[in-house]
Amino acid sequence: MTSVQNHQQQLSGNRKLKKSYITYALTILLGVSACTPRSTVLRAPGSIGQVSGTENNTAQNNTENQASEKGNSAKAKKIAAERTIALLLPFQLDNISGTGVEEKDVKRSALALDFYQGFELGLRALNNKTFNLKVIDSKDNTYYNSTLASSEEIANSGIIIGPVYPIEIKAFGNNLADKNKLIVNPLAASPASEFGLNNLVTVTPSIKSHSKGIASRVASDHLTGDVIIIYQASDNDSRQFLDGMSSAIKAANPQANIVSVSTLAQLNEKLSTTGTNQIISGTTDKTNLNNLISNLSKKSSESFYSIRLYGHPLWDRFDFGTHSNFYNLRPIITAESNLKSWTNQARNFRDLYKQEFGVFPSDQSYKGYDIAQYFGKMMDKHGAENLKSKLESESYTGLYNSYKFVYNENWGFTNEAVSYKEYMHGSFQLQ
């Protein structure tokens, strides 16, 4: 199952604006169509007959000249590749009918369009930095991606951004001959271990990264006299989120006092009156979560219990309005995004995006911008060939995402950077 969300651009409202956006999208789609590559088939040269005497010397000179030209050509291609980015996005142009691009086609391509537009602005913001950007329709097609991996356009690119969907990533990555060339997974939150590609860069933090983020925060908040209570629930999200939680906390704070429970009765027995009760829950089951909050809210109202609740990132999507005292539990969750919409940088990007494209940016637009900024700067600074040795040492804080990459020889680079949100004034807000 893909974790990529298709936040489609809103096309409702002013008809003139809608028509303007569709017209612009049509221009982009036609442009992508024009530069969509086909796999190149290399043919062996024909047999050369035997020659002698002067003919042999001439043939030798010709061969040497051809070899020299070939060497110069290869060198030129290598230099060009250092500034070339292949951007593989699922525009799905093959699904457009012969009568032309319609609004439904734009909606289907919304994820790709939004990301591309943000990416374009990100590269443009790198003043005086020239890149050759190849925009390629990955078509959301497994077989096509497997053949695309061997195309000349990919071979002559320094870095590959995309494909987007997990099944595309697997097909493309497994068939890419140059295993030293980085493939950036820009949106899918699937665990990198599912792909088994040591040249893959997974930008979106996985649930394991969120789990590590909570473990780090709990360990940092922990003081002498506090108790950490891991509340184990039976739903899959809870099991996945809490897997390895205790050992991760211990690694960060060996003195941490940790207990695990699986029922509310057990939890109540472990509550301490001498310090803060740091409760960790990964459940997303609404009944289980409501019961937990009701129980903790009741205990929190008793003056001798100090409680702080740490939870699953999906809690950000839930409505806790029925729990009027939920904020008293001082809930903390992790988040992928660090977007602060009130800052000048965020406002300027939003205004520029609206001015350029007639609509406001989506999450994919912000992500495209950040990826262009980070990898564009890294390519300019170190060159495409040296990126693999530099990613771990250079972190990044962008408009929407932060990057802190950790390398594993089995599945490549994963982004461990997460932000923290606290529940205040009726919603989870960035700290």
Coordinates of C-alpha atoms in Angstrom, one line a residue:
M1 CA 0.0 0.0 0.0
T2 CA 1.4 3.4 -0.9
S3 CA 1.7 6.1 1.7
V4 CA 1.8 8.8 -0.9
Q5 CA -1.2 11.1 -0.6
N6 CA -2.6 12.7 -3.7
H7 CA -3.6 16.2 -2.5
Q8 CA -5.3 17.3 -5.7
Q9 CA -5.2 21.0 -6.5
Q10 CA -8.5 22.7 -5.9
L11 CA -10.1 23.7 -9.2
S12 CA -13.3 25.1 -7.8
G13 CA -14.3 28.8 -7.7
N14 CA -13.6 31.4 -10.3
R15 CA -14.1 30.0 -13.8
K16 CA -11.5 32.3 -15.3
L17 CA -8.9 31.1 -12.7
K18 CA -9.9 27.5 -13.4
K19 CA -9.5 27.9 -17.1
S20 CA -6.2 29.7 -16.6
Y21 CA -4.8 26.8 -14.5
I22 CA -6.0 24.1 -16.9
T23 CA -4.4 26.1 -19.8
Y24 CA -1.2 26.2 -17.9
A25 CA -1.4 22.5 -17.0
L26 CA -2.0 21.7 -20.7
T27 CA 1.2 23.6 -21.6
I28 CA 3.2 21.6 -19.0
L29 CA 1.6 18.3 -20.1
L30 CA 2.4 18.9 -23.7
G31 CA 6.0 19.9 -22.8
V32 CA 6.4 16.7 -20.8
S33 CA 5.0 14.7 -23.7
A34 CA 7.6 16.2 -26.0
C35 CA 10.5 15.2 -23.8
T36 CA 9.3 11.8 -22.7
P37 CA 12.2 9.4 -23.6
R38 CA 12.1 6.0 -25.2
S39 CA 14.6 3.3 -24.3
T40 CA 17.6 3.3 -26.6
V41 CA 18.5 0.0 -28.3
L42 CA 22.3 -0.2 -29.0
R43 CA 23.1 -2.1 -32.2
A44 CA 26.4 -3.9 -32.8
P45 CA 28.5 -2.5 -35.7
G46 CA 28.6 -4.5 -38.9
S47 CA 31.5 -6.8 -39.7
I48 CA 34.6 -5.1 -41.3
G49 CA 36.3 -6.9 -44.1
Q50 CA 40.1 -7.6 -44.0
V51 CA 42.3 -4.9 -45.5
S52 CA 46.1 -4.7 -46.2
G53 CA 49.0 -2.3 -46.9
T54 CA 48.1 1.4 -47.1
E55 CA 44.4 0.6 -46.5
N56 CA 45.4 -1.0 -43.2
N57 CA 47.3 2.1 -42.0
T58 CA 44.4 4.3 -43.1
A59 CA 42.0 2.1 -41.2
Q60 CA 44.2 2.2 -38.1
N61 CA 44.3 6.0 -38.2
N62 CA 40.6 6.2 -38.6
T63 CA 40.1 3.8 -35.7
E64 CA 42.4 6.0 -33.5
N65 CA 40.5 9.1 -34.5
Q66 CA 37.2 7.5 -33.8
A67 CA 38.5 6.3 -30.4
S68 CA 39.7 9.8 -29.6
E69 CA 36.3 11.4 -30.6
K70 CA 34.5 8.7 -28.6
G71 CA 36.6 9.5 -25.6
N72 CA 36.0 13.2 -25.9
S73 CA 32.3 12.6 -26.3
A74 CA 32.2 10.4 -23.2
K75 CA 34.0 13.0 -21.2
A76 CA 31.5 15.7 -22.4
K77 CA 28.6 13.5 -21.5
K78 CA 30.0 12.9 -18.0
I79 CA 30.5 16.7 -17.5
A80 CA 27.0 17.4 -18.7
A81 CA 25.5 14.7 -16.4
E82 CA 27.0 16.5 -13.4
R83 CA 24.4 19.3 -14.0
T84 CA 21.6 17.1 -15.3
I85 CA 18.5 16.1 -13.2
A86 CA 16.0 13.5 -14.4
L87 CA 12.6 14.2 -12.8
L88 CA 10.3 11.1 -13.1
L89 CA 6.6 11.9 -12.3
P90 CA 3.3 10.2 -13.0
F91 CA 1.7 12.7 -15.4
Q92 CA -0.1 9.7 -17.0
L93 CA -0.2 11.3 -20.5
D94 CA -1.1 8.0 -22.0
N95 CA -4.6 8.3 -20.4
I96 CA -5.4 11.5 -22.2
S97 CA -8.0 11.0 -24.9
G98 CA -7.3 12.0 -28.5
T99 CA -9.7 15.0 -28.2
G100 CA -7.3 16.9 -26.0
V101 CA -6.5 17.6 -22.3
E102 CA -9.6 18.0 -20.1
E103 CA -10.1 19.0 -16.5
K104 CA -10.2 15.3 -15.4
D105 CA -6.7 14.8 -17.0
V106 CA -5.4 17.8 -15.0
K107 CA -6.9 16.4 -11.8
R108 CA -5.3 12.9 -12.5
S109 CA -2.0 14.6 -13.0
A110 CA -2.4 17.0 -10.0
L111 CA 0.2 15.3 -7.8
A112 CA 2.8 15.4 -10.6
L113 CA 2.0 18.9 -11.6
D114 CA 2.1 20.3 -8.1
F115 CA 5.4 18.6 -7.4
Y116 CA 6.9 19.8 -10.7
Q117 CA 5.8 23.4 -10.2
G118 CA 7.3 23.5 -6.7
F119 CA 10.5 21.8 -8.0
E120 CA 10.8 24.4 -10.8
L121 CA 10.6 27.3 -8.4
G122 CA 13.1 25.6 -6.2
L123 CA 15.7 25.3 -9.0
R124 CA 14.9 28.9 -10.1
A125 CA 15.6 30.1 -6.6
L126 CA 19.2 28.8 -6.9
N127 CA 20.4 32.1 -8.4
N128 CA 23.0 31.8 -11.2
K129 CA 23.0 28.0 -10.9
T130 CA 22.3 26.3 -14.3
F131 CA 20.9 22.8 -14.4
N132 CA 19.6 20.7 -17.3
L133 CA 16.2 19.4 -16.1
K134 CA 14.7 16.4 -17.9
V135 CA 11.0 16.0 -17.0
I136 CA 9.8 12.5 -17.8
D137 CA 6.3 10.9 -17.5
S138 CA 6.7 7.7 -15.5
K139 CA 3.1 6.9 -16.4
D140 CA 2.4 4.9 -13.1
N141 CA 3.3 1.8 -15.1
T142 CA 5.6 -0.9 -13.8
Y143 CA 6.8 -2.3 -17.1
Y144 CA 7.5 1.2 -18.5
N145 CA 9.6 2.1 -15.5
S146 CA 11.6 -1.1 -15.8
T147 CA 12.5 -0.1 -19.4
L148 CA 12.9 3.5 -18.6
A149 CA 15.8 2.6 -16.2
S150 CA 17.9 1.6 -19.2
S151 CA 17.2 4.7 -21.4
E152 CA 19.9 7.1 -22.6
E153 CA 18.2 10.0 -20.8
I154 CA 18.7 8.2 -17.5
A155 CA 22.2 7.1 -18.3
N156 CA 23.1 10.8 -19.1
S157 CA 21.6 12.2 -15.8
G158 CA 23.6 12.8 -12.7
I159 CA 20.7 12.2 -10.3
I160 CA 17.2 10.8 -10.6
I161 CA 14.3 12.3 -8.7
G162 CA 11.4 9.8 -8.7
P163 CA 9.6 7.7 -9.5
V164 CA 6.9 8.4 -6.9
Y165 CA 4.9 5.2 -6.2
P166 CA 6.5 2.2 -4.5
I167 CA 5.8 -0.3 -7.3
E168 CA 7.4 2.2 -9.8
I169 CA 10.4 2.6 -7.5
K170 CA 11.0 -1.1 -7.3
A171 CA 10.7 -1.7 -11.0
F172 CA 13.0 1.3 -11.9
G173 CA 15.6 0.7 -9.2
N174 CA 16.0 -3.0 -9.8
N175 CA 16.7 -2.4 -13.5
L176 CA 19.0 0.6 -13.2
A177 CA 22.5 -0.5 -14.3
D178 CA 24.5 2.2 -12.5
K179 CA 24.0 1.3 -8.8
N180 CA 26.1 4.3 -7.8
K181 CA 23.6 6.8 -9.3
L182 CA 21.3 8.1 -6.6
I183 CA 17.5 7.6 -6.9
V184 CA 15.5 10.0 -4.8
N185 CA 12.2 8.7 -3.5
P186 CA 10.5 12.1 -3.0
L187 CA 7.0 11.2 -1.6
A188 CA 6.5 7.6 -0.6
A189 CA 6.8 6.9 3.1
S190 CA 7.2 3.1 2.7
P191 CA 10.1 1.7 4.7
A192 CA 13.3 1.8 2.7
S193 CA 13.9 -1.8 3.6
E194 CA 11.0 -2.8 1.3
F195 CA 13.0 -1.7 -1.7
G196 CA 16.5 -3.1 -0.9
L197 CA 18.3 -0.5 -3.0
N198 CA 21.5 0.9 -1.5
N199 CA 21.4 3.9 -3.9
L200 CA 17.9 5.0 -2.8
V201 CA 17.4 8.2 -0.9
T202 CA 14.0 8.1 1.0
V203 CA 13.0 11.7 1.8
T204 CA 9.7 11.1 3.7
P205 CA 10.4 9.9 7.2
S206 CA 9.0 6.4 7.8
I207 CA 7.0 5.3 10.8
K208 CA 10.2 4.0 12.2
S209 CA 11.7 7.5 12.0
H210 CA 8.7 8.9 13.8
S211 CA 9.1 6.2 16.5
K212 CA 12.8 7.1 16.9
G213 CA 11.8 10.7 17.1
I214 CA 9.4 10.1 20.0
A215 CA 11.9 7.9 21.8
S216 CA 14.5 10.7 21.5
R217 CA 12.0 13.3 22.8
V218 CA 10.9 11.1 25.8
A219 CA 14.5 10.3 26.7
S220 CA 15.3 14.0 26.6
D221 CA 12.3 15.0 28.7
H222 CA 13.0 12.3 31.3
L223 CA 14.1 13.4 34.7
T224 CA 15.0 11.5 37.9
G225 CA 11.8 10.3 39.6
D226 CA 9.8 10.2 36.3
V227 CA 8.4 6.9 34.9
I228 CA 8.0 6.0 31.3
I229 CA 4.9 3.8 30.7
I230 CA 4.6 2.2 27.2
Y231 CA 1.0 1.4 26.6
Q232 CA 0.8 -1.6 24.3
A233 CA -2.4 -1.9 22.3
S234 CA -3.4 -4.7 19.9
D235 CA -3.9 -2.6 16.6
N236 CA -1.3 -2.8 13.9
D237 CA -0.4 0.9 14.1
S238 CA 0.4 0.5 17.8
R239 CA 2.5 -2.5 17.3
Q240 CA 4.5 -1.0 14.5
F241 CA 5.0 2.3 16.2
L242 CA 6.1 0.8 19.6
D243 CA 8.4 -1.8 18.1
G244 CA 11.9 -1.1 19.5
M245 CA 10.6 1.9 21.5
S246 CA 12.0 0.7 24.8
S247 CA 15.5 0.0 23.5
A248 CA 15.6 3.3 21.6
I249 CA 14.8 5.2 24.8
K250 CA 17.5 3.2 26.7
A251 CA 20.0 3.9 24.0
A252 CA 19.4 7.7 24.4
N253 CA 19.0 7.6 28.2
P254 CA 20.4 4.5 29.9
Q255 CA 19.0 5.7 33.3
A256 CA 15.4 5.9 32.1
N257 CA 12.8 4.1 34.2
I258 CA 10.6 2.2 31.7
V259 CA 7.7 -0.2 32.2
S260 CA 5.3 -1.7 29.6
V261 CA 1.6 -2.4 30.2
S262 CA -1.2 -3.7 28.0
T263 CA -4.4 -2.7 30.0
L264 CA -5.6 0.4 31.6
A265 CA -5.7 -1.4 34.9
Q266 CA -2.0 -2.2 34.7
L267 CA -1.3 1.4 33.6
N268 CA -3.1 2.8 36.6
E269 CA -1.1 0.5 38.9
K270 CA 2.2 1.9 37.5
L271 CA 1.3 5.6 37.8
S272 CA 3.8 7.5 40.0
T273 CA 3.2 10.4 42.3
T274 CA 6.8 11.3 42.7
G275 CA 7.5 12.5 39.1
T276 CA 6.0 12.9 35.7
N277 CA 4.3 9.9 34.1
Q278 CA 5.4 9.8 30.5
I279 CA 2.8 7.8 28.7
I280 CA 3.6 6.5 25.2
S281 CA 0.8 5.2 23.0
G282 CA 0.8 4.3 19.3
T283 CA -2.8 3.2 19.0
T284 CA -5.0 4.7 16.3
D285 CA -8.0 2.6 17.2
K286 CA -10.6 5.2 18.2
T287 CA -12.3 3.2 20.9
N288 CA -9.0 2.3 22.5
L289 CA -7.7 5.8 22.2
N290 CA -10.9 7.4 23.7
N291 CA -10.7 5.0 26.6
L292 CA -7.1 5.8 27.2
I293 CA -7.7 9.6 27.1
S294 CA -10.7 9.4 29.4
N295 CA -8.8 7.4 31.9
L296 CA -5.7 9.6 31.8
S297 CA -7.8 12.8 32.0
K298 CA -9.5 11.5 35.1
K299 CA -6.1 10.7 36.7
S300 CA -4.7 14.0 35.7
S301 CA -7.5 15.8 37.5
E302 CA -6.3 14.2 40.7
S303 CA -3.7 16.8 41.8
F304 CA -1.0 14.3 42.7
Y305 CA -0.6 12.9 39.2
S306 CA 1.6 14.6 36.6
I307 CA 1.0 13.2 33.2
R308 CA 2.5 13.8 29.7
L309 CA 1.2 11.8 26.7
Y310 CA 3.3 11.0 23.6
G311 CA 1.5 9.6 20.6
H312 CA 1.3 8.5 17.0
P313 CA 1.7 11.0 14.2
L314 CA -1.7 10.1 12.8
W315 CA -3.3 11.7 15.8
D316 CA -2.9 15.0 14.0
R317 CA -5.8 13.9 11.8
F318 CA -8.2 13.1 14.7
D319 CA -10.8 15.4 16.3
F320 CA -10.3 15.5 20.1
G321 CA -13.1 17.9 20.7
T322 CA -15.1 15.5 22.8
H323 CA -12.2 15.5 25.4
S324 CA -12.4 19.0 26.8
N325 CA -9.3 18.4 29.0
F326 CA -7.2 16.7 26.5
Y327 CA -4.7 19.6 26.5
N328 CA -4.0 18.9 30.2
L329 CA -2.2 15.8 29.2
R330 CA 0.2 18.0 27.3
P331 CA 0.1 15.6 24.2
I332 CA 3.2 15.5 22.0
I333 CA 3.4 13.9 18.5
T334 CA 6.0 13.9 15.7
A335 CA 5.3 15.4 12.3
E336 CA 6.9 15.2 8.8
S337 CA 6.3 18.8 8.1
N338 CA 7.9 21.8 9.7
L339 CA 5.9 24.3 7.6
K340 CA 5.4 27.6 9.5
S341 CA 2.9 29.4 7.3
W342 CA 3.3 32.6 9.2
T343 CA 6.9 33.2 8.3
N344 CA 8.0 35.6 5.6
Q345 CA 9.7 32.8 3.6
A346 CA 6.6 30.7 3.6
R347 CA 4.4 33.6 2.7
N348 CA 6.7 34.7 -0.1
F349 CA 6.7 31.2 -1.6
R350 CA 2.9 31.0 -1.4
D351 CA 2.5 34.4 -3.1
L352 CA 5.0 33.6 -5.8
Y353 CA 3.4 30.2 -6.5
K354 CA -0.1 31.8 -6.8
Q355 CA 1.3 34.5 -9.1
E356 CA 3.1 31.9 -11.3
F357 CA 0.4 29.2 -11.5
G358 CA -2.9 30.8 -10.5
V359 CA -3.5 28.5 -7.5
F360 CA -2.0 28.1 -4.0
P361 CA 0.7 25.4 -3.4
S362 CA -0.2 22.0 -2.1
D363 CA 1.9 19.8 0.2
Q364 CA 3.5 18.3 -2.9
S365 CA 4.5 21.8 -4.2
Y366 CA 6.4 22.6 -1.0
K367 CA 8.1 19.2 -1.1
G368 CA 9.1 19.7 -4.7
Y369 CA 10.6 23.1 -3.7
D370 CA 12.6 21.7 -0.8
I371 CA 14.0 18.7 -2.8
A372 CA 15.1 21.0 -5.6
Q373 CA 16.8 23.4 -3.2
Y374 CA 18.7 20.7 -1.3
F375 CA 19.8 18.4 -4.1
G376 CA 20.4 21.4 -6.4
K377 CA 22.8 23.0 -3.9
M378 CA 24.4 19.7 -3.1
M379 CA 25.1 19.0 -6.8
D380 CA 26.4 22.4 -7.4
K381 CA 28.7 22.2 -4.3
H382 CA 30.0 18.6 -4.6
G383 CA 29.0 17.3 -8.0
A384 CA 26.6 14.4 -8.7
E385 CA 29.4 11.8 -8.4
N386 CA 30.2 12.8 -4.8
L387 CA 26.7 13.1 -3.4
K388 CA 26.7 9.7 -1.9
S389 CA 29.6 10.5 0.4
K390 CA 28.2 13.9 1.5
L391 CA 24.5 13.3 2.3
E392 CA 25.0 12.2 5.9
S393 CA 27.2 15.1 6.8
E394 CA 24.9 17.9 5.5
S395 CA 21.5 18.4 7.0
Y396 CA 18.8 20.8 5.7
T397 CA 15.9 22.8 7.1
G398 CA 13.4 23.8 4.4
L399 CA 10.0 25.3 3.9
Y400 CA 8.2 22.0 4.5
N401 CA 10.7 19.3 5.4
S402 CA 14.0 18.9 7.2
Y403 CA 16.6 16.4 6.1
K404 CA 19.0 14.4 8.2
F405 CA 20.0 11.3 6.3
V406 CA 21.4 8.1 7.7
Y407 CA 22.9 5.5 5.4
N408 CA 22.4 1.7 5.5
E409 CA 24.3 -0.5 3.1
N410 CA 21.2 -2.6 2.4
W411 CA 18.6 0.1 1.7
G412 CA 20.4 3.4 1.2
F413 CA 19.6 6.7 2.9
T414 CA 16.7 7.4 5.1
N415 CA 15.5 10.7 6.5
E416 CA 15.4 10.7 10.3
A417 CA 14.4 14.4 10.7
V418 CA 11.0 14.9 12.3
S419 CA 9.3 17.9 13.9
Y420 CA 7.3 18.0 17.1
K421 CA 3.8 19.2 17.7
E422 CA 2.0 19.9 20.9
Y423 CA -1.8 20.0 21.4
M424 CA -2.9 23.5 22.1
H425 CA -6.0 25.6 21.4
G426 CA -7.9 22.6 19.9
S427 CA -5.2 21.3 17.5
F428 CA -1.6 20.0 17.3
Q429 CA 0.7 22.8 16.6
L430 CA 4.4 23.0 15.8
Q431 CA 6.6 23.8 18.8

